[in-house]
Short mmCIF file of C-alpha atoms and ligand atoms in Angstrom, two decimals:
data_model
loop_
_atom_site.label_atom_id
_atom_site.label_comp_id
_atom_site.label_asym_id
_atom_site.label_seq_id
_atom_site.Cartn_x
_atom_site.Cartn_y
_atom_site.Cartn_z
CA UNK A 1 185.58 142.91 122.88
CA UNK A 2 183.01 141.29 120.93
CA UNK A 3 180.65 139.23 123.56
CA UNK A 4 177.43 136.79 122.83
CA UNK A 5 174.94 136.28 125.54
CA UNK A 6 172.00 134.10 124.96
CA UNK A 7 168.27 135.77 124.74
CA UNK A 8 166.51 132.46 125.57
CA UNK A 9 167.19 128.80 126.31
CA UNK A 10 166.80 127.69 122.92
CA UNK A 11 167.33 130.58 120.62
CA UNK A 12 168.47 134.02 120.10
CA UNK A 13 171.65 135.70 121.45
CA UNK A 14 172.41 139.45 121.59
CA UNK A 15 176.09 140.11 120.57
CA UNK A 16 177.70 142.91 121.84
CA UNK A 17 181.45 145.03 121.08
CA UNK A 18 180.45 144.92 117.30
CA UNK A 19 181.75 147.67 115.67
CA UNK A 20 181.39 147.54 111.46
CA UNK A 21 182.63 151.60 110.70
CA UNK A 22 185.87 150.85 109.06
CA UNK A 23 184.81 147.67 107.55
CA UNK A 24 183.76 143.94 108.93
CA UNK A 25 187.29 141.84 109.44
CA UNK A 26 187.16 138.31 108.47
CA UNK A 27 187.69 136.99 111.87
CA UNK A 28 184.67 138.88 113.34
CA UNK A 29 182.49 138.18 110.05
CA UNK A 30 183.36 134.48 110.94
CA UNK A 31 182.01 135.05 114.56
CA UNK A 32 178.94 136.40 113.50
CA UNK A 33 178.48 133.31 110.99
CA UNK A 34 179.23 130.91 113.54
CA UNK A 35 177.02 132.88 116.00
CA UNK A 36 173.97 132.81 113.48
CA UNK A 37 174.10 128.85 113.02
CA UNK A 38 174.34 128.67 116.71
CA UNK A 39 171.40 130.65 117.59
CA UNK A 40 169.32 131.53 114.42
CA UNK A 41 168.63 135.07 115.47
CA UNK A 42 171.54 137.52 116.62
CA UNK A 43 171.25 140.84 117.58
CA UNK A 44 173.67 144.09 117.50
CA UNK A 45 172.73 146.38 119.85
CA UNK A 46 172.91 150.09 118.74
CA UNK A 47 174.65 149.85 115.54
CA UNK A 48 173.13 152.40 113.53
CA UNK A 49 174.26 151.22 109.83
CA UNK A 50 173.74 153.42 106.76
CA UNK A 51 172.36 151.38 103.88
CA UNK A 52 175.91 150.76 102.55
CA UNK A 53 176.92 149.10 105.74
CA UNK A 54 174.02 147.26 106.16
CA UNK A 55 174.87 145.70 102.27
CA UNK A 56 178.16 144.99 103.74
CA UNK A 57 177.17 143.39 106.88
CA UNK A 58 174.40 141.12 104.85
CA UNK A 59 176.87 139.89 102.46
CA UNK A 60 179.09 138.39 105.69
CA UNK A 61 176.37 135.77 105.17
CA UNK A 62 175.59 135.36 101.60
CA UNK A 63 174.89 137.36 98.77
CA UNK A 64 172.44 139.97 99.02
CA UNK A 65 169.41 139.02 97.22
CA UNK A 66 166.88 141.11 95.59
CA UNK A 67 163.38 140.19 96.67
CA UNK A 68 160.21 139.90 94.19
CA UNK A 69 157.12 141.18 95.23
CA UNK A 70 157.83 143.62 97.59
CA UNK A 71 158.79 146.96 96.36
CA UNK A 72 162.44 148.05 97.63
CA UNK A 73 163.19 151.43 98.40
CA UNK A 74 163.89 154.50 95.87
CA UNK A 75 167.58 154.51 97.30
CA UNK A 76 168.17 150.99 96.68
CA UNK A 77 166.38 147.97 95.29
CA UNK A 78 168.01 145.43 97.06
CA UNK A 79 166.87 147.11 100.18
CA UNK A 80 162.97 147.29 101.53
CA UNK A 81 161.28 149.47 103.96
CA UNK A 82 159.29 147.83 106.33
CA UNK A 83 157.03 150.30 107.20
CA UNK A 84 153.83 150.89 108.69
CA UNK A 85 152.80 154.69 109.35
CA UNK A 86 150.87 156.34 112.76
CA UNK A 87 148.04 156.81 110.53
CA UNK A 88 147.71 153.08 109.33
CA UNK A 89 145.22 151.88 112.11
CA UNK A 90 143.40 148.65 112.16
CA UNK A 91 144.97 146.81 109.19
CA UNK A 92 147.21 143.89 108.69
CA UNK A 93 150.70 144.51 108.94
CA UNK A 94 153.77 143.24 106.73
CA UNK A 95 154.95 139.70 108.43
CA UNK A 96 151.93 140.06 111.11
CA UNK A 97 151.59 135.41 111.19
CA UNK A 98 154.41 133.41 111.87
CA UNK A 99 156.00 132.51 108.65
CA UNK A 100 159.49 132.00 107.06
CA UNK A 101 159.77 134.72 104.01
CA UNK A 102 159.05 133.13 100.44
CA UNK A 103 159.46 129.79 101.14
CA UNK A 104 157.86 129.30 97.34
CA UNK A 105 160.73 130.45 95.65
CA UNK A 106 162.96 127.35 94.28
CA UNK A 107 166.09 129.22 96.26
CA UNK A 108 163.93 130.84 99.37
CA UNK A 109 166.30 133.90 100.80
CA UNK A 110 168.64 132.03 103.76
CA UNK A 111 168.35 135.09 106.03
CA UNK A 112 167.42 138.67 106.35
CA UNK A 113 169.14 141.62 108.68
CA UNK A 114 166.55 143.82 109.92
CA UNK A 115 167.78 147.26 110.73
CA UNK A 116 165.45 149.43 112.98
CA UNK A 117 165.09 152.99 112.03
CA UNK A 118 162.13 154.62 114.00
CA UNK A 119 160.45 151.83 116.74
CA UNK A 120 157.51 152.55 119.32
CA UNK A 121 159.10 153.15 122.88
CA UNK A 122 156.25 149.85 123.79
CA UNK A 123 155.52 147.51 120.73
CA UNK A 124 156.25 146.33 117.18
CA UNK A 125 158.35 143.71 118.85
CA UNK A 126 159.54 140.55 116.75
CA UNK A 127 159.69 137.62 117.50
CA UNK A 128 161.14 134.11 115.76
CA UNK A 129 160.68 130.39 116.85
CA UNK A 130 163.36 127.82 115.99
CA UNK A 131 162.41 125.01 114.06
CA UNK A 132 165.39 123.14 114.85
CA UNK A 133 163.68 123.08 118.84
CA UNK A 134 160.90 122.25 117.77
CA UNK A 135 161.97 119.43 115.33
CA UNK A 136 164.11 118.15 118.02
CA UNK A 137 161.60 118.14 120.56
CA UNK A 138 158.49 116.84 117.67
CA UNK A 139 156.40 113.79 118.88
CA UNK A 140 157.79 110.78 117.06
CA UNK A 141 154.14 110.14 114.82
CA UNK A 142 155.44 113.65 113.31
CA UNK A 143 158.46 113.10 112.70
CA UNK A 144 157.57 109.48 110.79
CA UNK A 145 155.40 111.85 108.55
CA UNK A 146 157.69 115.03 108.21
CA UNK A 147 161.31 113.12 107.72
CA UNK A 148 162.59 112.34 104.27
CA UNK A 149 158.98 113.80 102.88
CA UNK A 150 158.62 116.78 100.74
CA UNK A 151 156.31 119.53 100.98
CA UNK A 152 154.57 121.74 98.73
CA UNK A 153 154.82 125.72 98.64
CA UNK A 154 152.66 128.02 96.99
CA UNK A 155 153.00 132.16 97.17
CA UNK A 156 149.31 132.07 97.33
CA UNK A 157 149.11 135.50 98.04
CA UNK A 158 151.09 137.10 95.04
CA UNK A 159 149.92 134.78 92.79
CA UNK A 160 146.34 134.89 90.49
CA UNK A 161 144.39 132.25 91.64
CA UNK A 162 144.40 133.41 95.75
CA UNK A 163 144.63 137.07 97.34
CA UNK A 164 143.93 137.96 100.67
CA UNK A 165 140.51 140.30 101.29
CA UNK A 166 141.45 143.94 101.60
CA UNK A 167 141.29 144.28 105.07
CA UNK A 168 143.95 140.89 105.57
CA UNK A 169 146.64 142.42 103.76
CA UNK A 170 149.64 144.72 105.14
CA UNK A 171 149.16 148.56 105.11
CA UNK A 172 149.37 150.55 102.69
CA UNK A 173 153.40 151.57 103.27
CA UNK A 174 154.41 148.22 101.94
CA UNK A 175 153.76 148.30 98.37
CA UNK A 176 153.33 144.30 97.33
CA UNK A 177 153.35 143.46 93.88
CA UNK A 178 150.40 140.75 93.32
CA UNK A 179 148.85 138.82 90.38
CA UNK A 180 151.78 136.98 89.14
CA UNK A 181 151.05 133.32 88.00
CA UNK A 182 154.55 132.57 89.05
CA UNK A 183 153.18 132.59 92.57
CA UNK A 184 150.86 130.18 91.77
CA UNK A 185 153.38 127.36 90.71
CA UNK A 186 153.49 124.76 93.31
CA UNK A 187 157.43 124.22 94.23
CA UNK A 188 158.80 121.41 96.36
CA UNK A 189 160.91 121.40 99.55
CA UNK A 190 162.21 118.80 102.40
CA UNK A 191 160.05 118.99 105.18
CA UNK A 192 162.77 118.47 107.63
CA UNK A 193 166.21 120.04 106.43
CA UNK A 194 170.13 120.26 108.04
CA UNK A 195 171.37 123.73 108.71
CA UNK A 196 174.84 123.64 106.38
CA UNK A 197 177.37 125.04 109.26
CA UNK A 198 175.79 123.48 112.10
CA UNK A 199 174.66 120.23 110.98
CA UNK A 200 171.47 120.43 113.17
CA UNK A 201 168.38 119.04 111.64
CA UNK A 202 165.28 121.85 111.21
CA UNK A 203 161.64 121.99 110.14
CA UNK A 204 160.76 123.52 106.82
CA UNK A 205 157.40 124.48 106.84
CA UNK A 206 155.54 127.66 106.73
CA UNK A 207 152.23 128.57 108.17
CA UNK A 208 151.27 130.80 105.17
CA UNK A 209 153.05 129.22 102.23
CA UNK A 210 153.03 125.69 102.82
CA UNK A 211 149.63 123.73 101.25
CA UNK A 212 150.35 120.17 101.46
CA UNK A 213 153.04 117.61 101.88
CA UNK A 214 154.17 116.17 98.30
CA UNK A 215 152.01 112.56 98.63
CA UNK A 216 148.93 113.96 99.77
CA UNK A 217 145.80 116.36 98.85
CA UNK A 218 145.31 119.02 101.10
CA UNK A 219 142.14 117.60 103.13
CA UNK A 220 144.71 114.70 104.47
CA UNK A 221 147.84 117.30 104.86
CA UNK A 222 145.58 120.09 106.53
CA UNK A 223 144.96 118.35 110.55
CA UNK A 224 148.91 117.01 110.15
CA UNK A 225 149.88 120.54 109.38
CA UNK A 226 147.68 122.64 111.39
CA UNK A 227 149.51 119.96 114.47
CA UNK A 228 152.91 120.69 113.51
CA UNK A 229 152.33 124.36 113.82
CA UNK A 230 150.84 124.01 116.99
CA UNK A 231 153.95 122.90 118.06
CA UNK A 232 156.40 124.37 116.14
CA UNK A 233 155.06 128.08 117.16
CA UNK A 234 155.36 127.14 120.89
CA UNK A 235 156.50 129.63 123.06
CA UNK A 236 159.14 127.63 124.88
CA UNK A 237 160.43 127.68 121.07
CA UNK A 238 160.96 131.20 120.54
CA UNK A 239 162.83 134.67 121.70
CA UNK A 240 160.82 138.06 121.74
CA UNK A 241 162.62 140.51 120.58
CA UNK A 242 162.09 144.90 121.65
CA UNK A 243 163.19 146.97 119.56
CA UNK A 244 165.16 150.17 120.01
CA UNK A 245 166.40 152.58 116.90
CA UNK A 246 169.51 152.00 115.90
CA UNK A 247 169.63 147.54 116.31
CA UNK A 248 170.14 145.29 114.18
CA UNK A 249 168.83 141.54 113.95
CA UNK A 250 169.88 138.73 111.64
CA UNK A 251 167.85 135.55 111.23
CA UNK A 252 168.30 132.10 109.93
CA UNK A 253 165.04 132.18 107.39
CA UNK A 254 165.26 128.72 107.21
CA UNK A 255 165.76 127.24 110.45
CA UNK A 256 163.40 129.81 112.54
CA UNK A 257 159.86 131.18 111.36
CA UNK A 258 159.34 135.36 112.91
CA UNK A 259 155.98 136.93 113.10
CA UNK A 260 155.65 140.85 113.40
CA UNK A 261 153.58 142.27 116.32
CA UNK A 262 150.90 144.50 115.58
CA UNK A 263 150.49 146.20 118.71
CA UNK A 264 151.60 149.95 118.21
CA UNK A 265 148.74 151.45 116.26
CA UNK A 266 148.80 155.38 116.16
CA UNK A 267 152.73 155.12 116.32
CA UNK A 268 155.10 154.84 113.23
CA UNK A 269 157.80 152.12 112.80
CA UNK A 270 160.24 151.82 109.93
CA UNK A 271 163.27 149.30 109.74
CA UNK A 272 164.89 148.66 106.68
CA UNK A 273 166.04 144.67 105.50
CA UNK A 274 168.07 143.10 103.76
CA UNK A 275 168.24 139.24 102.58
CA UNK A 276 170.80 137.06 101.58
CA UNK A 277 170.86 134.28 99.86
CA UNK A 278 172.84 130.23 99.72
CA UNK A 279 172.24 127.31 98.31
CA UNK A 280 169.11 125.64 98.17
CA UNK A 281 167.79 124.13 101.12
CA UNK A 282 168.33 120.26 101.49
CA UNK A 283 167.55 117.23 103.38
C1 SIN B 301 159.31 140.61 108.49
O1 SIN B 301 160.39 140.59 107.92
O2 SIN B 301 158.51 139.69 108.41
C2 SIN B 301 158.97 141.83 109.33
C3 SIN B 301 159.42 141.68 110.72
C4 SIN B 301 159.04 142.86 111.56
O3 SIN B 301 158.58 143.88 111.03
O4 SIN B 301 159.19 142.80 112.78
#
């Protein structure tokens, strides 16, 4: 029997009884849908999918979408390998500041299912903060500024114009494709949107992509921004999730922001993700 029990007050929920061998019915795909809008992040417990089923179980949410700038694997390029080896010490790692992923693309990916491989016993935990908590709970001067306003996005780091130093960037397991002036194009999204099944409103912004809101330069957005994230980042916002091989979690990209501990040097830790995709986010 399939069972949901809550990780947090505000977000996450563990799901257990999910079994997707022989295929994912519709009525328990519909669960898991309805269980996503609820809580932004779900996670399956000892699952253990092969690539195939992990396609499968991404697609109960959208269709999967192939990601630019990140190099997928050899077995399939829809899929990528987040990876960082025992050998890669004292570097960045691949989603190590709280973000949402690719928020610059027109159509940013709705979600991602991360499926862990090989985790450290202690570390490489995730964890995600949910925007709609902390758009709920935003002082009302923010919210004036943030509702019905647009925002710019920029994928500053894949782009020409801005790169991050060496030392900054992920390891060298994650092969990133950089220097497209693509990246560079400034592309526009509500600041505050409504999560389609749910109805619940949500912040849109993103720590690393997001350079100003649409009406102002960057000197006025920068304290307004670097005060939303304050908030929007708090703890009481967000679920902390440890690993163990074999589970699976599934996030709302655009209603939650995650951020990657780096915590585990010396130790490997491979997971392999997926992303789907939906229509564009709106206000
Ligand atoms: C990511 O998708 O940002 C990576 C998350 C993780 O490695 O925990």
């Amino acid at each position: 029997m399939v069972e949901i029990k809550k990780l947090t007050g505000l977000m996450g929920a563990e799901i257990t009884g999910v079994r997707i061998n022989d295929g994912i019915p519709d009525d328990l795909a519909d669960v898991l849908r309805h269980a996503l809008a609820d809580h932004q992040m779900i996670a399956l417990r000892g699952l253990h999918p092969t690539i195939r089923q992990q396609k499968q179980l991404t697609e109960v949410f959208g269709p999967v979408m192939k990601l630019p700038y990140v190099e997928p694997t050899p077995e399939d390029d829809e899929v990528i390998a987040v990876l960082k080896e025992a050998e890669e010490c004292n570097t960045g790692v691949f989603g190590g500041d709280w973000h949402s992923d690719f928020s610059f693309l027109e159509n940013p990916p709705a979600g991602s299912v991360l499926s862990a491989i090989e985790v450290p016993e202690v570390g490489g935990d995730t964890v995600w903060a949910s925007q709609v908590a902390a758009y709920a709970s935003l002082p009302e001067k923010l919210k004036k500024i943030v509702d019905g306003r647009r925002a710019v996005h920029i994928g500053a780091p894949y782009g020409v114009t801005h790169q991050p130093p060496e030392e900054e960037r992920s390891g060298a397991s994650i092969r990133m494709i950089r220097g497209d002036p693509d990246a560079d194009q400034e592309i526009l999204h509500p600041a505050v949107i409504t999560e389609t099944l749910s109805g619940r409103r949500s912040l849109f912004l993103n720590p690393i992509y997001t350079t100003r809101f649409e009406d102002m330069s960057e000197a006025e957005s920068a304290p307004i921004l670097a005060e939303i994230y304050k908030h929007c980042t708090r703890p009481d916002f967000s679920c902390r999730f440890r690993w163990r091989a074999g589970d699976v979690a599934i996030w709302d990209n655009r209603t939650s922001l995650h951020y990657a501990t780096n915590d585990y040097d010396g130790i490997r830790r491979l997971l392999y993700r997926t992303t789907f995709s939906a229509d564009p986010p709106a206000a």
